[in-house]
Structure formats: C-alpha cells, structure tokens
Short mmCIF file of C-alpha atoms in Angstrom, two decimals:
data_model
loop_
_atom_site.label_atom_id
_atom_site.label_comp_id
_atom_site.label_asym_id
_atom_site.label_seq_id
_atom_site.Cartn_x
_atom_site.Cartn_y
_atom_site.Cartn_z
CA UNK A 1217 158.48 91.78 184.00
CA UNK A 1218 156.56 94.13 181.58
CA UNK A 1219 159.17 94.57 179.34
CA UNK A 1220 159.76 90.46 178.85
CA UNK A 1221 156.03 90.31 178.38
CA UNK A 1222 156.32 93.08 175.48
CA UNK A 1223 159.07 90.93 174.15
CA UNK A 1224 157.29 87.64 173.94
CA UNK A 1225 154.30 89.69 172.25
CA UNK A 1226 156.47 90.53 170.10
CA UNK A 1227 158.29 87.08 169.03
CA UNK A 1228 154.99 85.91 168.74
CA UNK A 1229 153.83 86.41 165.29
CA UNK A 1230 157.73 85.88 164.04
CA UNK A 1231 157.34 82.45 165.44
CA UNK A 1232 153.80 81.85 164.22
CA UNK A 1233 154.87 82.92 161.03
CA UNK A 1234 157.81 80.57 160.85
CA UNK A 1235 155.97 77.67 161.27
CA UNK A 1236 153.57 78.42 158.91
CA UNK A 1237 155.88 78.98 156.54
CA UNK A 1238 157.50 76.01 156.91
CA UNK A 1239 155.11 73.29 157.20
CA UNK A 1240 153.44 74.80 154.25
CA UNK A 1241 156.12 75.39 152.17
CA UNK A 1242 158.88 72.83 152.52
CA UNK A 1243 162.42 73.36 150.64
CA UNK A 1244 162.79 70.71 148.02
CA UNK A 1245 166.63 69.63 147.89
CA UNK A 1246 167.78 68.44 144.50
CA UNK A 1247 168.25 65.15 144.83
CA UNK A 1248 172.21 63.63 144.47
CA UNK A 1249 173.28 62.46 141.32
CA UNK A 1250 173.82 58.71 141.24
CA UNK A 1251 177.22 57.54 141.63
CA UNK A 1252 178.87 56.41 138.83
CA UNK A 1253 180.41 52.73 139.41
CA UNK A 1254 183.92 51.54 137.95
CA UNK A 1255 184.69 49.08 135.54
CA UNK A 1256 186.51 46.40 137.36
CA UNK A 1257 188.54 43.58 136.16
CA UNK A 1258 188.97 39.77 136.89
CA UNK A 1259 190.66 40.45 140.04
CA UNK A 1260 188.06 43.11 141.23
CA UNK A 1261 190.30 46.10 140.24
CA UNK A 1262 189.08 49.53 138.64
CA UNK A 1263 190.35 49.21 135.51
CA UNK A 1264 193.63 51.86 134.90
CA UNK A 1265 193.62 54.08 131.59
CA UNK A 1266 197.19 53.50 131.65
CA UNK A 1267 197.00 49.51 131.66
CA UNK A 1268 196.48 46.80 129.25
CA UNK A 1269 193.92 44.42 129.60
CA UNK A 1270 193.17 41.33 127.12
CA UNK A 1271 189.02 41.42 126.59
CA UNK A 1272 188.05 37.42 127.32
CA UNK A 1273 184.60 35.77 126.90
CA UNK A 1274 182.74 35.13 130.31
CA UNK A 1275 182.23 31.77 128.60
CA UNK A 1276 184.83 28.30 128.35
CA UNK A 1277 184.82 25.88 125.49
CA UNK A 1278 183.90 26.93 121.89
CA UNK A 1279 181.54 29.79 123.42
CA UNK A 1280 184.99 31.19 124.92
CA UNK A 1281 188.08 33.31 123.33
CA UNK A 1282 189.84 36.47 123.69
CA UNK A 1283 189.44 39.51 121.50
CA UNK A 1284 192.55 39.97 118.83
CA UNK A 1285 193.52 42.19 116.08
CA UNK A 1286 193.67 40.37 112.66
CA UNK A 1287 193.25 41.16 109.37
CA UNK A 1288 189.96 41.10 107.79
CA UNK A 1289 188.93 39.27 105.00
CA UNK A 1290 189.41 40.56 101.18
CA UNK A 1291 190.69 43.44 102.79
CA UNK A 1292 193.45 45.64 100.95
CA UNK A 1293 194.29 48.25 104.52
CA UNK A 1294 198.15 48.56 104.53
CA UNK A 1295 197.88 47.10 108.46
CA UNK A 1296 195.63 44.57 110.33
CA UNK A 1297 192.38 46.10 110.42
CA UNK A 1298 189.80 43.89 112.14
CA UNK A 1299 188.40 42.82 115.37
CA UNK A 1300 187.78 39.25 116.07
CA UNK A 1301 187.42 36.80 118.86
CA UNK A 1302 189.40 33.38 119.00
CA UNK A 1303 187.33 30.35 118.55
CA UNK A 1304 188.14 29.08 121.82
CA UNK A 1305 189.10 29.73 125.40
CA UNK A 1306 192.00 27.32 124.51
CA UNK A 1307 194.33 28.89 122.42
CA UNK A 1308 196.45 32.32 121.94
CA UNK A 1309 195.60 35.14 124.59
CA UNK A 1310 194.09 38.17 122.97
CA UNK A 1311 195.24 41.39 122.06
CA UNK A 1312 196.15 43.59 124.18
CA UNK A 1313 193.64 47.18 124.65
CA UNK A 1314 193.75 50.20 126.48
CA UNK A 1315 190.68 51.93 127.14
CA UNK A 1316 190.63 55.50 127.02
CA UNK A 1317 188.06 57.73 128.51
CA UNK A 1318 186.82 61.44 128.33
CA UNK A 1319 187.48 61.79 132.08
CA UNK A 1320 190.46 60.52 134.09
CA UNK A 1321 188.51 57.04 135.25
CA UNK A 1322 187.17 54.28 133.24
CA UNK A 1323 182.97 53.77 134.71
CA UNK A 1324 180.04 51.92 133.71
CA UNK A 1325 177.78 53.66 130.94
CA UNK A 1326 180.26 56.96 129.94
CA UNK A 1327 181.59 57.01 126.78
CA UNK A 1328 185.05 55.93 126.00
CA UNK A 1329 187.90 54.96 123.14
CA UNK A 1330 189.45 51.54 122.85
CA UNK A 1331 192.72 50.63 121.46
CA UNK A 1332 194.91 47.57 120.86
CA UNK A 1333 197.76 48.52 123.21
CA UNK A 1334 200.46 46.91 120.72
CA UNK A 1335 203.84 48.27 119.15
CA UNK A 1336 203.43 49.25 115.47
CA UNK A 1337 205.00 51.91 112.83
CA UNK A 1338 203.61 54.94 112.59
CA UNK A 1339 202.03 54.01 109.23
CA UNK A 1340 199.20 51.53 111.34
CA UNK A 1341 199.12 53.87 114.57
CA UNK A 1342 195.43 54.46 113.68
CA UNK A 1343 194.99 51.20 112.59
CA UNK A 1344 194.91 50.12 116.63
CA UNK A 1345 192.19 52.43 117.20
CA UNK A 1346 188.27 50.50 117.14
CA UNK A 1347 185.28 52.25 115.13
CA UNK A 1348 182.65 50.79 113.94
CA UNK A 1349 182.75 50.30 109.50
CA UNK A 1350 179.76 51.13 107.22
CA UNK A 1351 176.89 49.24 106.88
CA UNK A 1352 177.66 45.55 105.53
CA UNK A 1353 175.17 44.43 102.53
CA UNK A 1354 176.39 41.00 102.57
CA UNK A 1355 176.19 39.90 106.43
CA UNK A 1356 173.59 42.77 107.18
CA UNK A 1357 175.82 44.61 110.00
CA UNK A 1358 177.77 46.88 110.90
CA UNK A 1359 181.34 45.17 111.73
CA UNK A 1360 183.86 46.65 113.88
CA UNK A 1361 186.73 47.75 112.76
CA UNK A 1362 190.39 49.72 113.52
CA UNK A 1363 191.62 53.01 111.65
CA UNK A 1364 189.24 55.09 114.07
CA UNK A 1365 190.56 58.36 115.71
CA UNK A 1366 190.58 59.71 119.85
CA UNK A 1367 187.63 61.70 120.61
CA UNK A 1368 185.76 60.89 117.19
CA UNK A 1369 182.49 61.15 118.09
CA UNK A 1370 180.51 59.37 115.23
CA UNK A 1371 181.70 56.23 114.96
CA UNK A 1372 184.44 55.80 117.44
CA UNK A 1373 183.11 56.11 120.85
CA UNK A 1374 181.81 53.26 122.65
CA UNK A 1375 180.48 52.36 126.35
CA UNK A 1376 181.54 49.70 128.97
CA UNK A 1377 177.71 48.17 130.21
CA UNK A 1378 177.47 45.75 133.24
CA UNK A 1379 175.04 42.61 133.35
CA UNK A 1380 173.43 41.39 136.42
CA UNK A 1381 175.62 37.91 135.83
CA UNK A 1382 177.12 38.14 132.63
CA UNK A 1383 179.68 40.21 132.69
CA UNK A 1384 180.01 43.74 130.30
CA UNK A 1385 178.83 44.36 126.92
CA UNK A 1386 180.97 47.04 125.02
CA UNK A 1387 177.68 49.01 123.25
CA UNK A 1388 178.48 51.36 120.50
CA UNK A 1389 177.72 55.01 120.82
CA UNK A 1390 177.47 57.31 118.50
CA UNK A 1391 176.86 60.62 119.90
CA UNK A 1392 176.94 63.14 117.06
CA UNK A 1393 175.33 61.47 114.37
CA UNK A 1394 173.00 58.12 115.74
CA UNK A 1395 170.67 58.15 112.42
CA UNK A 1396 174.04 56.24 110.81
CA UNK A 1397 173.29 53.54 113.14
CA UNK A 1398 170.16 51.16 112.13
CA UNK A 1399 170.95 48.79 114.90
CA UNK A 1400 171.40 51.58 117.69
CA UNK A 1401 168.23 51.29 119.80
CA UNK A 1402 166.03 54.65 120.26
CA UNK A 1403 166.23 55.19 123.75
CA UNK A 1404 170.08 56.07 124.30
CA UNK A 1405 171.75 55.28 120.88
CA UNK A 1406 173.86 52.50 121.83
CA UNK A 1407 173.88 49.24 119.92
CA UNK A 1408 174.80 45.48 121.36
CA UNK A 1409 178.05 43.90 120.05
CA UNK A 1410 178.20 40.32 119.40
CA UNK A 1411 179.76 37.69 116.74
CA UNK A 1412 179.44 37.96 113.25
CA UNK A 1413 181.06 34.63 111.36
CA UNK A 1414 183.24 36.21 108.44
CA UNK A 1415 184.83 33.93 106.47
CA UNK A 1416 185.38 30.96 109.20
CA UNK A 1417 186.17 34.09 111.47
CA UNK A 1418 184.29 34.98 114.29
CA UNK A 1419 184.45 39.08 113.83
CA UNK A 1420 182.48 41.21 116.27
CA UNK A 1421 179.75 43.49 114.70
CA UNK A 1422 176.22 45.10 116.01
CA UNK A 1423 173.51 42.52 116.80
CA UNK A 1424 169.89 42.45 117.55
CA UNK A 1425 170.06 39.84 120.30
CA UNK A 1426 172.90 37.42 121.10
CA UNK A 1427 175.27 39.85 122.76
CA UNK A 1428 179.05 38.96 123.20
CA UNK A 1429 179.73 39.62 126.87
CA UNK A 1430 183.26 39.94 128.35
CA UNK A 1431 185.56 40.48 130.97
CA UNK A 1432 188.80 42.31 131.32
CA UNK A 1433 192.12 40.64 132.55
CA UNK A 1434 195.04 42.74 132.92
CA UNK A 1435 197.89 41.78 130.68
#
C-alpha cells in the first residue's frame, strides 16, 4: 500500500505538469493546402494532356464560335500565325489544342502551354504554339499569337480560370517578366482574354473588361 501511495506522489506533478502544459500551450497544426480542382470538359471529364479539345464559346448565336488558327492580317510569318474565334456557333468547328502543363494534370489556376494539336512541317511546328505578341499601337492590346516555345516563361504561359456560371477564362501569365504586361492586373499578374475585331476578324487579345469565356469539347 505504501509503495502505490509513493507512486501516485510521484505521478503527481508529471500529470499536473502535463495539463498545464497543454491547455496553455496548444500545438498549432499547419493547416492543409487547398486542393487543387481539375479542368473539366463538356462532358464533366478532367481534361487529358494527351487529348485534343476544340475551345467553344459558352455562348450560341453571333456571341458563339470556336477558337481556330488563321492567319493574321498584313502578316508576312511563313505559317498561320493567329488566334481567332469564328463569328458564330454555326459554322466550322475550331482548331484543335492540347494543353500542356508543368505537372502531369491539367487544374484550375497553375500555369500551363497551349497548342493547336494539328499536323504541320517542321518549318510551322512553333507556329502551333500560343504567346502573347508585343504591344499593339493601333488596337491598343496585346493580341495573341503562335510561334511561342514549351516552358517559355515570359510570354508563353497561360492559366485555365473557372467562373461561378460562365465557364473558364484562359488569363495570361507571365511569370518572369510581368512589367511587359500593361493589362496584367497587380495582384497575381494574369490578364483577361477577350475579342479584339482585326480586320472583320474577331482575334483574341488582353482586355480590361469583356472577357471571352469558354469551354472545352474533346475533339
């Protein structure tokens, strides 16, 4: 009997000790990183690196039209070199693009290359490849373009951005060198793309407001 007694003596402080220690110290766990979400397509499906998908308007009529490659206006590039949207959802399908990210899975808001997914000579492979061209003086943008290269960080990268209701906006991102990009907004870099009339053409190019937003139907 004495020698429990001694015992619980002894455990005594430990446990007094314990308590104190934790109800006035607690251990702050770092909090989980959010998850990041996938792009989907029309039919609800991740989108696949290794898939095609043709980039249509979330709108019908005259606001509606796929994405295609053409050539752009007063242009001398040895291959089509411009990105434009149809002027209506009735008409040719798009172009064809791959999207290809830094990781192994396409998600919302992480950076990301974009290529028409067509056959071509070797003379307009980078020709397929979207970047975003110098500053415009006539129409006061920046128009996207093709002849951009994988992993080029200032003007090639872009991000896939989900609306509430509207679909995605494809921002532009660039990382390395964002003073090169007057219509990037301060916070995160990224600028809004939407149409830019060129010619009778609707082209896509950086906007203030009036973003084009689209979804992604595999081809």
């Amino acid at each position: 009997m004495k020698c429990l007694f001694f015992l619980c003596l002894c455990l005594f402080p430990i446990l007094v000790f314990s308590s104190t220690f934790t109800s006035q110290n607690p251990i702050n766990l770092p909090s989980e990183s959010p998850v990041p979400k996938p792009v989907l397509d029309t039919n609800g499906k991740k989108l696949n690196p290794n898939s095609s998908y043709r980039i249509i308007s979330t709108f019908w009529g005259a606001l509606g039209g796929d994405v295609y490659l053409g050539k752009s206006p007063n242009s001398d590039a040895p291959c089509p070199d411009g990105v434009f949207r149809y002027n209506s959802d009735v008409g040719p399908n798009g172009t064809p693009v791959r999207f290809i990210p830094l990781s192994t899975n396409i998600f919302e808001d992480q950076l990301l290359n974009i290529q028409f997914n067509i056959p071509t000579v070797k003379l307009c492979v980078s020709y397929t490849i979207w970047k975003v061209g110098n500053l415009n003086a006539h129409l006061k943008t920046m128009l996207l373009e093709t002849g951009g290269t994988l992993g080029q960080t200032d003007s090639s990268y872009f991000k896939n951005v989900k609306s509430s209701k509207l679909g995605y906006n494809l921002l532009y991102c660039p990382i390395s060198r964002p003073f090169l990009c007057p219509f990037c907004r301060d916070e995160n870099f990224c600028a809004e793309k939407g149409v830019i009339i060129q010619n009778g053409k609707k082209g896509l190019g950086l906007v203030k407001q009036k973003p084009l937003y689209v979804l992604f139907h595999e081809n």
